[in-house]
Amino acid sequence: MTQSTRRLVLGATAAAVVLLAAPAWAQAKKEVLGVSMPAATHSFMAGAVYWANEAKKDLEKAHPGMQVIVKTAANASEQASQLQDLVTVNKITSLVVFPFESAALTKPVAQVKSKGVYVTVVDRGLTDPSIQDAYVAGDNTAFGKIPAEYIAKSLNGKGNIVALRGIPTTLDNERMDAFNAVMKGYPDIKLLDAKHGNWNRDDAFKVMQDYLTRFKDIDAVWAADDDMAVGVLKAIEQSKRKDIKLVFGGAGAKGAIKTLMDGSDPLIQANVSYSPKFMYDAIKMTGEARLKGEKLPANNIIPSVLITKQNAKDFYFPNSPF
């Protein structure tokens, strides 16, 4: 992480203060901010879409001369088409983009940038990060490192594990690399396989069914996402296998945190935070900065921390869609 990296505290308290203190000249400046992101196809993205619309509401209320346009896409090609519309039809001056896929969206975002639009990339990065002006995300290295350390400690440094990966993106690579880096220190733990479950319950269910068929002895599963953990748990339940001692999801979905708080599933013993509220923070910070003619720090990373039964209540938000 470079010295320019700025770690953010969850929530945009400081940003809110800046928002309230914006000078009169800033209130009158025109800014059209486009937001492009995947549709709410799973609970994490439902949370991200919710927070994007909350940011739109707050920014447009505080700055009447500002317009925020939120578009959601069902796939990468639709998102690329929407990006063109944001430039040619909506005449955006700045863009906050959550890429559906890193490789497929890199060129379309570069084309937006070439029109003089300020670009903030969120979460799933581009394959060419030089295109972006700023990047906002959770701590993907910690997201892979924390589960690896917890699983290794729980197994006393010995056993068989399987892993599930998300959609092929730069952040998925960061998480997997961090997980593998920890496991190199535990030669008696064998990673049997790591296949893509695409952050999807149904896909994760199928991947776990395959693992259960191929491997007769599995001690722990790194599901790498709370939605995928749901599919993994369902596959384990149907198989009636008793060898698996731990399933580690991730991202702090309210259902997973409630299970952790209640202690209702012995396979769920810990989690790692990764809140979709970073979408709100990215939009609000970008909008406020552009109104003042300023840039965000190049990298804005929100810390990920270990969640256990002892601190789970601090991460439980029952009114959130995620």
JSON list of N, CA and C in Angstrom, two decimals, residues 136-196:
[
{"chain": "A", "resi": 136, "resn": "VAL", "atom": "N", "xyz": [-11.85, 3.30, -4.58]},
{"chain": "A", "resi": 136, "resn": "VAL", "atom": "CA", "xyz": [-12.45, 3.14, -3.25]},
{"chain": "A", "resi": 136, "resn": "VAL", "atom": "C", "xyz": [-12.85, 1.68, -3.09]},
{"chain": "A", "resi": 137, "resn": "ALA", "atom": "N", "xyz": [-12.43, 1.05, -2.02]},
{"chain": "A", "resi": 137, "resn": "ALA", "atom": "CA", "xyz": [-12.77, -0.37, -1.83]},
{"chain": "A", "resi": 137, "resn": "ALA", "atom": "C", "xyz": [-12.56, -0.77, -0.38]},
{"chain": "A", "resi": 138, "resn": "GLY", "atom": "N", "xyz": [-13.06, -1.95, -0.07]},
{"chain": "A", "resi": 138, "resn": "GLY", "atom": "CA", "xyz": [-12.71, -2.57, 1.20]},
{"chain": "A", "resi": 138, "resn": "GLY", "atom": "C", "xyz": [-11.29, -3.12, 1.12]},
{"chain": "A", "resi": 139, "resn": "ASP", "atom": "N", "xyz": [-10.82, -3.64, 2.23]},
{"chain": "A", "resi": 139, "resn": "ASP", "atom": "CA", "xyz": [-9.46, -4.17, 2.29]},
{"chain": "A", "resi": 139, "resn": "ASP", "atom": "C", "xyz": [-9.46, -5.62, 1.84]},
{"chain": "A", "resi": 140, "resn": "ASN", "atom": "N", "xyz": [-9.24, -5.84, 0.55]},
{"chain": "A", "resi": 140, "resn": "ASN", "atom": "CA", "xyz": [-9.32, -7.20, 0.01]},
{"chain": "A", "resi": 140, "resn": "ASN", "atom": "C", "xyz": [-8.18, -8.10, 0.46]},
{"chain": "A", "resi": 141, "resn": "THR", "atom": "N", "xyz": [-7.04, -7.51, 0.76]},
{"chain": "A", "resi": 141, "resn": "THR", "atom": "CA", "xyz": [-5.95, -8.31, 1.30]},
{"chain": "A", "resi": 141, "resn": "THR", "atom": "C", "xyz": [-6.33, -8.87, 2.67]},
{"chain": "A", "resi": 142, "resn": "ALA", "atom": "N", "xyz": [-6.88, -8.02, 3.53]},
{"chain": "A", "resi": 142, "resn": "ALA", "atom": "CA", "xyz": [-7.33, -8.49, 4.85]},
{"chain": "A", "resi": 142, "resn": "ALA", "atom": "C", "xyz": [-8.49, -9.47, 4.71]},
{"chain": "A", "resi": 143, "resn": "PHE", "atom": "N", "xyz": [-9.32, -9.29, 3.69]},
{"chain": "A", "resi": 143, "resn": "PHE", "atom": "CA", "xyz": [-10.46, -10.17, 3.47]},
{"chain": "A", "resi": 143, "resn": "PHE", "atom": "C", "xyz": [-10.01, -11.61, 3.19]},
{"chain": "A", "resi": 144, "resn": "GLY", "atom": "N", "xyz": [-8.83, -11.76, 2.57]},
{"chain": "A", "resi": 144, "resn": "GLY", "atom": "CA", "xyz": [-8.29, -13.09, 2.36]},
{"chain": "A", "resi": 144, "resn": "GLY", "atom": "C", "xyz": [-7.41, -13.57, 3.49]},
{"chain": "A", "resi": 145, "resn": "LYS", "atom": "N", "xyz": [-6.68, -12.63, 4.09]},
{"chain": "A", "resi": 145, "resn": "LYS", "atom": "CA", "xyz": [-5.72, -12.98, 5.14]},
{"chain": "A", "resi": 145, "resn": "LYS", "atom": "C", "xyz": [-6.41, -13.40, 6.44]},
{"chain": "A", "resi": 146, "resn": "ILE", "atom": "N", "xyz": [-7.43, -12.65, 6.86]},
{"chain": "A", "resi": 146, "resn": "ILE", "atom": "CA", "xyz": [-8.08, -12.92, 8.14]},
{"chain": "A", "resi": 146, "resn": "ILE", "atom": "C", "xyz": [-8.72, -14.31, 8.19]},
{"chain": "A", "resi": 147, "resn": "PRO", "atom": "N", "xyz": [-9.51, -14.72, 7.17]},
{"chain": "A", "resi": 147, "resn": "PRO", "atom": "CA", "xyz": [-10.06, -16.08, 7.19]},
{"chain": "A", "resi": 147, "resn": "PRO", "atom": "C", "xyz": [-8.97, -17.16, 7.19]},
{"chain": "A", "resi": 148, "resn": "ALA", "atom": "N", "xyz": [-7.90, -16.94, 6.43]},
{"chain": "A", "resi": 148, "resn": "ALA", "atom": "CA", "xyz": [-6.82, -17.94, 6.37]},
{"chain": "A", "resi": 148, "resn": "ALA", "atom": "C", "xyz": [-6.20, -18.13, 7.75]},
{"chain": "A", "resi": 149, "resn": "GLU", "atom": "N", "xyz": [-5.95, -17.03, 8.43]},
{"chain": "A", "resi": 149, "resn": "GLU", "atom": "CA", "xyz": [-5.36, -17.12, 9.77]},
{"chain": "A", "resi": 149, "resn": "GLU", "atom": "C", "xyz": [-6.32, -17.80, 10.74]},
{"chain": "A", "resi": 150, "resn": "TYR", "atom": "N", "xyz": [-7.60, -17.47, 10.64]},
{"chain": "A", "resi": 150, "resn": "TYR", "atom": "CA", "xyz": [-8.59, -18.06, 11.55]},
{"chain": "A", "resi": 150, "resn": "TYR", "atom": "C", "xyz": [-8.73, -19.57, 11.31]},
{"chain": "A", "resi": 151, "resn": "ILE", "atom": "N", "xyz": [-8.82, -19.95, 10.02]},
{"chain": "A", "resi": 151, "resn": "ILE", "atom": "CA", "xyz": [-8.98, -21.37, 9.68]},
{"chain": "A", "resi": 151, "resn": "ILE", "atom": "C", "xyz": [-7.74, -22.15, 10.13]},
{"chain": "A", "resi": 152, "resn": "ALA", "atom": "N", "xyz": [-6.56, -21.62, 9.85]},
{"chain": "A", "resi": 152, "resn": "ALA", "atom": "CA", "xyz": [-5.32, -22.32, 10.22]},
{"chain": "A", "resi": 152, "resn": "ALA", "atom": "C", "xyz": [-5.25, -22.54, 11.73]},
{"chain": "A", "resi": 153, "resn": "LYS", "atom": "N", "xyz": [-5.61, -21.52, 12.48]},
{"chain": "A", "resi": 153, "resn": "LYS", "atom": "CA", "xyz": [-5.59, -21.63, 13.95]},
{"chain": "A", "resi": 153, "resn": "LYS", "atom": "C", "xyz": [-6.64, -22.63, 14.44]},
{"chain": "A", "resi": 154, "resn": "SER", "atom": "N", "xyz": [-7.81, -22.60, 13.83]},
{"chain": "A", "resi": 154, "resn": "SER", "atom": "CA", "xyz": [-8.89, -23.51, 14.25]},
{"chain": "A", "resi": 154, "resn": "SER", "atom": "C", "xyz": [-8.54, -24.97, 14.00]},
{"chain": "A", "resi": 155, "resn": "LEU", "atom": "N", "xyz": [-7.78, -25.22, 12.93]},
{"chain": "A", "resi": 155, "resn": "LEU", "atom": "CA", "xyz": [-7.40, -26.60, 12.58]},
{"chain": "A", "resi": 155, "resn": "LEU", "atom": "C", "xyz": [-6.08, -27.01, 13.21]},
{"chain": "A", "resi": 156, "resn": "ASN", "atom": "N", "xyz": [-5.54, -26.11, 14.06]},
{"chain": "A", "resi": 156, "resn": "ASN", "atom": "CA", "xyz": [-4.24, -26.38, 14.69]},
{"chain": "A", "resi": 156, "resn": "ASN", "atom": "C", "xyz": [-3.16, -26.67, 13.65]},
{"chain": "A", "resi": 157, "resn": "GLY", "atom": "N", "xyz": [-3.28, -25.99, 12.50]},
{"chain": "A", "resi": 157, "resn": "GLY", "atom": "CA", "xyz": [-2.25, -26.08, 11.48]},
{"chain": "A", "resi": 157, "resn": "GLY", "atom": "C", "xyz": [-2.22, -27.35, 10.68]},
{"chain": "A", "resi": 158, "resn": "LYS", "atom": "N", "xyz": [-3.32, -28.13, 10.69]},
{"chain": "A", "resi": 158, "resn": "LYS", "atom": "CA", "xyz": [-3.31, -29.40, 9.97]},
{"chain": "A", "resi": 158, "resn": "LYS", "atom": "C", "xyz": [-4.71, -29.76, 9.49]},
{"chain": "A", "resi": 159, "resn": "GLY", "atom": "N", "xyz": [-4.83, -30.14, 8.18]},
{"chain": "A", "resi": 159, "resn": "GLY", "atom": "CA", "xyz": [-6.12, -30.57, 7.68]},
{"chain": "A", "resi": 159, "resn": "GLY", "atom": "C", "xyz": [-6.29, -30.30, 6.20]},
{"chain": "A", "resi": 160, "resn": "ASN", "atom": "N", "xyz": [-7.48, -30.66, 5.70]},
{"chain": "A", "resi": 160, "resn": "ASN", "atom": "CA", "xyz": [-7.83, -30.45, 4.30]},
{"chain": "A", "resi": 160, "resn": "ASN", "atom": "C", "xyz": [-8.89, -29.36, 4.19]},
{"chain": "A", "resi": 161, "resn": "ILE", "atom": "N", "xyz": [-8.67, -28.42, 3.28]},
{"chain": "A", "resi": 161, "resn": "ILE", "atom": "CA", "xyz": [-9.65, -27.35, 3.10]},
{"chain": "A", "resi": 161, "resn": "ILE", "atom": "C", "xyz": [-9.97, -27.19, 1.61]},
{"chain": "A", "resi": 162, "resn": "VAL", "atom": "N", "xyz": [-11.13, -26.59, 1.33]},
{"chain": "A", "resi": 162, "resn": "VAL", "atom": "CA", "xyz": [-11.49, -26.19, -0.03]},
{"chain": "A", "resi": 162, "resn": "VAL", "atom": "C", "xyz": [-11.89, -24.73, 0.01]},
{"chain": "A", "resi": 163, "resn": "ALA", "atom": "N", "xyz": [-11.80, -24.07, -1.13]},
{"chain": "A", "resi": 163, "resn": "ALA", "atom": "CA", "xyz": [-12.13, -22.64, -1.20]},
{"chain": "A", "resi": 163, "resn": "ALA", "atom": "C", "xyz": [-13.03, -22.37, -2.38]},
{"chain": "A", "resi": 164, "resn": "LEU", "atom": "N", "xyz": [-13.82, -21.31, -2.26]},
{"chain": "A", "resi": 164, "resn": "LEU", "atom": "CA", "xyz": [-14.63, -20.83, -3.37]},
{"chain": "A", "resi": 164, "resn": "LEU", "atom": "C", "xyz": [-14.19, -19.40, -3.69]},
{"chain": "A", "resi": 165, "resn": "ARG", "atom": "N", "xyz": [-14.16, -19.07, -4.97]},
{"chain": "A", "resi": 165, "resn": "ARG", "atom": "CA", "xyz": [-13.76, -17.75, -5.41]},
{"chain": "A", "resi": 165, "resn": "ARG", "atom": "C", "xyz": [-14.95, -17.01, -5.99]},
{"chain": "A", "resi": 166, "resn": "GLY", "atom": "N", "xyz": [-14.84, -15.69, -6.12]},
{"chain": "A", "resi": 166, "resn": "GLY", "atom": "CA", "xyz": [-15.92, -14.89, -6.67]},
{"chain": "A", "resi": 166, "resn": "GLY", "atom": "C", "xyz": [-15.86, -14.82, -8.18]},
{"chain": "A", "resi": 167, "resn": "ILE", "atom": "N", "xyz": [-16.45, -13.76, -8.76]},
{"chain": "A", "resi": 167, "resn": "ILE", "atom": "CA", "xyz": [-16.35, -13.51, -10.19]},
{"chain": "A", "resi": 167, "resn": "ILE", "atom": "C", "xyz": [-14.90, -13.14, -10.50]},
{"chain": "A", "resi": 168, "resn": "PRO", "atom": "N", "xyz": [-14.34, -13.61, -11.63]},
{"chain": "A", "resi": 168, "resn": "PRO", "atom": "CA", "xyz": [-12.94, -13.28, -11.94]},
{"chain": "A", "resi": 168, "resn": "PRO", "atom": "C", "xyz": [-12.72, -11.77, -12.04]},
{"chain": "A", "resi": 169, "resn": "THR", "atom": "N", "xyz": [-12.08, -11.23, -11.04]},
{"chain": "A", "resi": 169, "resn": "THR", "atom": "CA", "xyz": [-11.82, -9.79, -10.96]},
{"chain": "A", "resi": 169, "resn": "THR", "atom": "C", "xyz": [-10.49, -9.58, -10.24]},
{"chain": "A", "resi": 170, "resn": "THR", "atom": "N", "xyz": [-9.99, -8.36, -10.30]},
{"chain": "A", "resi": 170, "resn": "THR", "atom": "CA", "xyz": [-8.74, -8.06, -9.61]},
{"chain": "A", "resi": 170, "resn": "THR", "atom": "C", "xyz": [-8.87, -8.25, -8.11]},
{"chain": "A", "resi": 171, "resn": "LEU", "atom": "N", "xyz": [-10.02, -7.88, -7.55]},
{"chain": "A", "resi": 171, "resn": "LEU", "atom": "CA", "xyz": [-10.18, -8.02, -6.09]},
{"chain": "A", "resi": 171, "resn": "LEU", "atom": "C", "xyz": [-10.23, -9.48, -5.68]},
{"chain": "A", "resi": 172, "resn": "ASP", "atom": "N", "xyz": [-10.83, -10.33, -6.53]},
{"chain": "A", "resi": 172, "resn": "ASP", "atom": "CA", "xyz": [-10.84, -11.76, -6.21]},
{"chain": "A", "resi": 172, "resn": "ASP", "atom": "C", "xyz": [-9.42, -12.31, -6.21]},
{"chain": "A", "resi": 173, "resn": "ASN", "atom": "N", "xyz": [-8.61, -11.83, -7.14]},
{"chain": "A", "resi": 173, "resn": "ASN", "atom": "CA", "xyz": [-7.19, -12.24, -7.16]},
{"chain": "A", "resi": 173, "resn": "ASN", "atom": "C", "xyz": [-6.47, -11.79, -5.88]},
{"chain": "A", "resi": 174, "resn": "GLU", "atom": "N", "xyz": [-6.74, -10.55, -5.45]},
{"chain": "A", "resi": 174, "resn": "GLU", "atom": "CA", "xyz": [-6.10, -10.03, -4.23]},
{"chain": "A", "resi": 174, "resn": "GLU", "atom": "C", "xyz": [-6.46, -10.90, -3.03]},
{"chain": "A", "resi": 175, "resn": "ARG", "atom": "N", "xyz": [-7.73, -11.27, -2.93]},
{"chain": "A", "resi": 175, "resn": "ARG", "atom": "CA", "xyz": [-8.18, -12.08, -1.79]},
{"chain": "A", "resi": 175, "resn": "ARG", "atom": "C", "xyz": [-7.53, -13.47, -1.81]},
{"chain": "A", "resi": 176, "resn": "MET", "atom": "N", "xyz": [-7.52, -14.07, -2.98]},
{"chain": "A", "resi": 176, "resn": "MET", "atom": "CA", "xyz": [-6.96, -15.42, -3.08]},
{"chain": "A", "resi": 176, "resn": "MET", "atom": "C", "xyz": [-5.47, -15.41, -2.83]},
{"chain": "A", "resi": 177, "resn": "ASP", "atom": "N", "xyz": [-4.78, -14.39, -3.36]},
{"chain": "A", "resi": 177, "resn": "ASP", "atom": "CA", "xyz": [-3.33, -14.29, -3.14]},
{"chain": "A", "resi": 177, "resn": "ASP", "atom": "C", "xyz": [-3.02, -14.14, -1.65]},
{"chain": "A", "resi": 178, "resn": "ALA", "atom": "N", "xyz": [-3.81, -13.33, -0.96]},
{"chain": "A", "resi": 178, "resn": "ALA", "atom": "CA", "xyz": [-3.59, -13.12, 0.47]},
{"chain": "A", "resi": 178, "resn": "ALA", "atom": "C", "xyz": [-3.86, -14.40, 1.26]},
{"chain": "A", "resi": 179, "resn": "PHE", "atom": "N", "xyz": [-4.90, -15.12, 0.87]},
{"chain": "A", "resi": 179, "resn": "PHE", "atom": "CA", "xyz": [-5.23, -16.40, 1.53]},
{"chain": "A", "resi": 179, "resn": "PHE", "atom": "C", "xyz": [-4.08, -17.39, 1.34]},
{"chain": "A", "resi": 180, "resn": "ASN", "atom": "N", "xyz": [-3.61, -17.52, 0.10]},
{"chain": "A", "resi": 180, "resn": "ASN", "atom": "CA", "xyz": [-2.53, -18.46, -0.19]},
{"chain": "A", "resi": 180, "resn": "ASN", "atom": "C", "xyz": [-1.23, -18.08, 0.52]},
{"chain": "A", "resi": 181, "resn": "ALA", "atom": "N", "xyz": [-0.98, -16.78, 0.66]},
{"chain": "A", "resi": 181, "resn": "ALA", "atom": "CA", "xyz": [0.25, -16.33, 1.31]},
{"chain": "A", "resi": 181, "resn": "ALA", "atom": "C", "xyz": [0.29, -16.79, 2.77]},
{"chain": "A", "resi": 182, "resn": "VAL", "atom": "N", "xyz": [-0.84, -16.73, 3.45]},
{"chain": "A", "resi": 182, "resn": "VAL", "atom": "CA", "xyz": [-0.91, -17.20, 4.83]},
{"chain": "A", "resi": 182, "resn": "VAL", "atom": "C", "xyz": [-0.71, -18.72, 4.88]},
{"chain": "A", "resi": 183, "resn": "MET", "atom": "N", "xyz": [-1.38, -19.43, 3.98]},
{"chain": "A", "resi": 183, "resn": "MET", "atom": "CA", "xyz": [-1.34, -20.89, 4.00]},
{"chain": "A", "resi": 183, "resn": "MET", "atom": "C", "xyz": [0.05, -21.45, 3.70]},
{"chain": "A", "resi": 184, "resn": "LYS", "atom": "N", "xyz": [0.89, -20.66, 3.06]},
{"chain": "A", "resi": 184, "resn": "LYS", "atom": "CA", "xyz": [2.26, -21.12, 2.82]},
{"chain": "A", "resi": 184, "resn": "LYS", "atom": "C", "xyz": [3.00, -21.38, 4.13]},
{"chain": "A", "resi": 185, "resn": "GLY", "atom": "N", "xyz": [2.54, -20.73, 5.19]},
{"chain": "A", "resi": 185, "resn": "GLY", "atom": "CA", "xyz": [3.16, -20.94, 6.49]},
{"chain": "A", "resi": 185, "resn": "GLY", "atom": "C", "xyz": [2.64, -22.17, 7.22]},
{"chain": "A", "resi": 186, "resn": "TYR", "atom": "N", "xyz": [1.69, -22.88, 6.59]},
{"chain": "A", "resi": 186, "resn": "TYR", "atom": "CA", "xyz": [1.10, -24.07, 7.22]},
{"chain": "A", "resi": 186, "resn": "TYR", "atom": "C", "xyz": [1.18, -25.25, 6.22]},
{"chain": "A", "resi": 187, "resn": "PRO", "atom": "N", "xyz": [2.35, -25.87, 6.11]},
{"chain": "A", "resi": 187, "resn": "PRO", "atom": "CA", "xyz": [2.53, -26.93, 5.11]},
{"chain": "A", "resi": 187, "resn": "PRO", "atom": "C", "xyz": [1.67, -28.17, 5.35]},
{"chain": "A", "resi": 188, "resn": "ASP", "atom": "N", "xyz": [1.14, -28.33, 6.56]},
{"chain": "A", "resi": 188, "resn": "ASP", "atom": "CA", "xyz": [0.30, -29.49, 6.84]},
{"chain": "A", "resi": 188, "resn": "ASP", "atom": "C", "xyz": [-1.18, -29.23, 6.56]},
{"chain": "A", "resi": 189, "resn": "ILE", "atom": "N", "xyz": [-1.50, -28.04, 6.06]},
{"chain": "A", "resi": 189, "resn": "ILE", "atom": "CA", "xyz": [-2.86, -27.77, 5.59]},
{"chain": "A", "resi": 189, "resn": "ILE", "atom": "C", "xyz": [-2.85, -27.84, 4.07]},
{"chain": "A", "resi": 190, "resn": "LYS", "atom": "N", "xyz": [-3.71, -28.68, 3.52]},
{"chain": "A", "resi": 190, "resn": "LYS", "atom": "CA", "xyz": [-3.76, -28.88, 2.07]},
{"chain": "A", "resi": 190, "resn": "LYS", "atom": "C", "xyz": [-5.00, -28.22, 1.48]},
{"chain": "A", "resi": 191, "resn": "LEU", "atom": "N", "xyz": [-4.79, -27.26, 0.57]},
{"chain": "A", "resi": 191, "resn": "LEU", "atom": "CA", "xyz": [-5.90, -26.65, -0.17]},
{"chain": "A", "resi": 191, "resn": "LEU", "atom": "C", "xyz": [-6.23, -27.57, -1.35]},
{"chain": "A", "resi": 192, "resn": "LEU", "atom": "N", "xyz": [-7.33, -28.29, -1.23]},
{"chain": "A", "resi": 192, "resn": "LEU", "atom": "CA", "xyz": [-7.68, -29.31, -2.23]},
{"chain": "A", "resi": 192, "resn": "LEU", "atom": "C", "xyz": [-8.08, -28.70, -3.57]},
{"chain": "A", "resi": 193, "resn": "ASP", "atom": "N", "xyz": [-8.80, -27.56, -3.53]},
{"chain": "A", "resi": 193, "resn": "ASP", "atom": "CA", "xyz": [-9.21, -26.90, -4.78]},
{"chain": "A", "resi": 193, "resn": "ASP", "atom": "C", "xyz": [-9.79, -25.54, -4.44]},
{"chain": "A", "resi": 194, "resn": "ALA", "atom": "N", "xyz": [-9.80, -24.65, -5.42]},
{"chain": "A", "resi": 194, "resn": "ALA", "atom": "CA", "xyz": [-10.39, -23.32, -5.27]},
{"chain": "A", "resi": 194, "resn": "ALA", "atom": "C", "xyz": [-11.07, -22.96, -6.59]},
{"chain": "A", "resi": 195, "resn": "LYS", "atom": "N", "xyz": [-12.39, -23.14, -6.65]},
{"chain": "A", "resi": 195, "resn": "LYS", "atom": "CA", "xyz": [-13.13, -22.89, -7.89]},
{"chain": "A", "resi": 195, "resn": "LYS", "atom": "C", "xyz": [-14.05, -21.67, -7.73]},
{"chain": "A", "resi": 196, "resn": "HIS", "atom": "N", "xyz": [-14.41, -21.06, -8.86]},
{"chain": "A", "resi": 196, "resn": "HIS", "atom": "CA", "xyz": [-15.25, -19.87, -8.82]},
{"chain": "A", "resi": 196, "resn": "HIS", "atom": "C", "xyz": [-16.72, -20.21, -8.54]}
]
